[in-house]
Amino acid sequence: MYVQSMMEKLRQFAIEFDERKDVFEPGEFVKGHVVVDLAKKMKIKGLWLQFHGRSKVSFDIHDDDYTASETYLSHEVTLFGNEQGQTGDGPVTSHVLPAGRHAFPFQVQLPADGLPCSFEWQRYGYVRYTINATIGKPYQSTKKVFKVLDKGEEDSWEGFSRTHPPNMVRWNRDEDPDVSECCSTTTGPVELQAQPDRTVYCPGEVIAIRGTVENNSSIDDVRHVEARLVQVGTFHGKYVSWSSVDVKNIVERVRLPNSACKRGSFAFQSPSDGAVLRVPPLSSFSSLRFCRIIDVGYRLDVVAKMSSGGSPKVKIPIKICSCRHHPHGTAQPSFATPCAAPQDSAQTPCADPPAYADPLSPCATPHGIAQPPCTDPPAYAAPLPNVSGPVVVTQPTSRVAAAPDLDSSPS
């Protein structure tokens, strides 16, 4: 009965961020309003906000369920009425909100340290930040997700890694258990090597690739060579003892042009021939500092697809970051000369990637892809003069639960 009566009165109950900004760095202020729109006046005990930051892992091995979790942020704000859980010596005072539209502003500063980057991987785990708004009593709640972008480690990546490309990587059949016998014949093996222009990229940038394929087989053709951007996640959970599972996800793939290589022939790929792969929009990057139950990384795979079904593969670790300033337009990377490449010819430098918006601007997604211009949020009537104002919090108390020591011996 109370719930039905409340639903008839409550036309809107929502959390809205100022300037529609829902991506924040550690130490920034999370600002917004809780909107309460009433068709009729309503008696409530209070209006509260709960800020939560949490990671969770769940997977199974041989029908055993492995789980783990960590807490990074837990904070509560009273916007109106009584403190949540308040009892006192007498009955808790109820407050009347008149009919109409009310906006209760909030401002909470995130801790400057200890917050891992937001992360989602379906079925296996996440790092997630939420705001829950609750009206009581009777109780009604609404939730809003926001993202945290931790760039603390990226400064160390940008200098050396961006201007020093990795060495040419050669496929080694003895170290690749995924390759069948068809990739090596009595005549000779298929030789594959590849090299990206650098090791750190942002969403929207182009990975320029050079490489060679030497087909020494007398019975097998290389149909084409494919470049893949692979996300690799490692999830740590506990059942009786700790265990881990590695999961891979191909987030982008492209077939390199003119990469077919018939038996007994040689092929060379370069950026001027179209051997490039653009990094797509991504919701997570190569850093999950402060999270001890999830590791995430990226690699570039260059794969030769054989006519007999084999797939020699070169695996090159790279990093994806959210950095906004990089030397792409000022310092062209210098490739090492492929040891098996034919005489090199002058190459056309890759075009600069398109400009992307500041990933922390109100009109940008977490990975920094520009969005259409924002429109001003609707104006809400301020709470009535007899309504006590909301609490403005500038330094929240963040309780971070002790995370399990993954390096300790299993219990």
Short mmCIF file of N, CA and C in Angstrom, two decimals, residues 170 214 222 245 274 282 294 301 304 342-343 370 375 378 401:
data_model
loop_
_atom_site.label_atom_id
_atom_site.label_comp_id
_atom_site.label_asym_id
_atom_site.label_seq_id
_atom_site.Cartn_x
_atom_site.Cartn_y
_atom_site.Cartn_z
N ARG A 170 60.15 -12.25 -34.36
CA ARG A 170 60.09 -13.37 -35.30
C ARG A 170 59.25 -14.49 -34.68
N GLU A 214 58.10 -15.25 -45.33
CA GLU A 214 58.90 -16.06 -46.26
C GLU A 214 58.35 -17.48 -46.21
N VAL A 222 50.35 -19.17 -48.06
CA VAL A 222 49.85 -18.21 -47.08
C VAL A 222 48.73 -17.43 -47.77
N VAL A 245 42.57 -17.29 -14.00
CA VAL A 245 42.15 -17.67 -15.34
C VAL A 245 42.48 -16.54 -16.29
N GLY A 274 49.42 -0.15 -46.67
CA GLY A 274 48.16 -0.31 -45.97
C GLY A 274 48.22 -1.25 -44.79
N LEU A 282 37.76 2.25 -26.69
CA LEU A 282 37.88 1.24 -25.66
C LEU A 282 37.42 1.80 -24.33
N ILE A 294 42.42 -8.29 -10.61
CA ILE A 294 42.27 -8.25 -12.08
C ILE A 294 43.51 -7.61 -12.67
N ASP A 301 48.74 -9.05 -32.34
CA ASP A 301 49.01 -10.34 -32.97
C ASP A 301 49.04 -10.16 -34.48
N ALA A 304 49.61 -15.32 -39.85
CA ALA A 304 49.62 -15.79 -41.24
C ALA A 304 48.61 -16.93 -41.36
N PRO A 342 63.47 -7.23 -48.27
CA PRO A 342 64.16 -6.84 -49.49
C PRO A 342 64.64 -5.41 -49.36
N GLN A 343 65.35 -4.96 -50.38
CA GLN A 343 65.88 -3.61 -50.35
C GLN A 343 64.77 -2.62 -50.07
N ALA A 370 35.33 12.04 -29.43
CA ALA A 370 34.50 13.24 -29.40
C ALA A 370 33.03 12.91 -29.61
N THR A 375 24.09 19.92 -24.72
CA THR A 375 23.09 20.97 -24.48
C THR A 375 23.00 21.20 -22.99
N PRO A 378 18.38 20.68 -18.09
CA PRO A 378 17.18 21.44 -17.75
C PRO A 378 17.32 22.08 -16.38
N ALA A 401 38.95 -1.74 1.91
CA ALA A 401 39.11 -3.02 2.59
C ALA A 401 40.42 -3.67 2.21
#
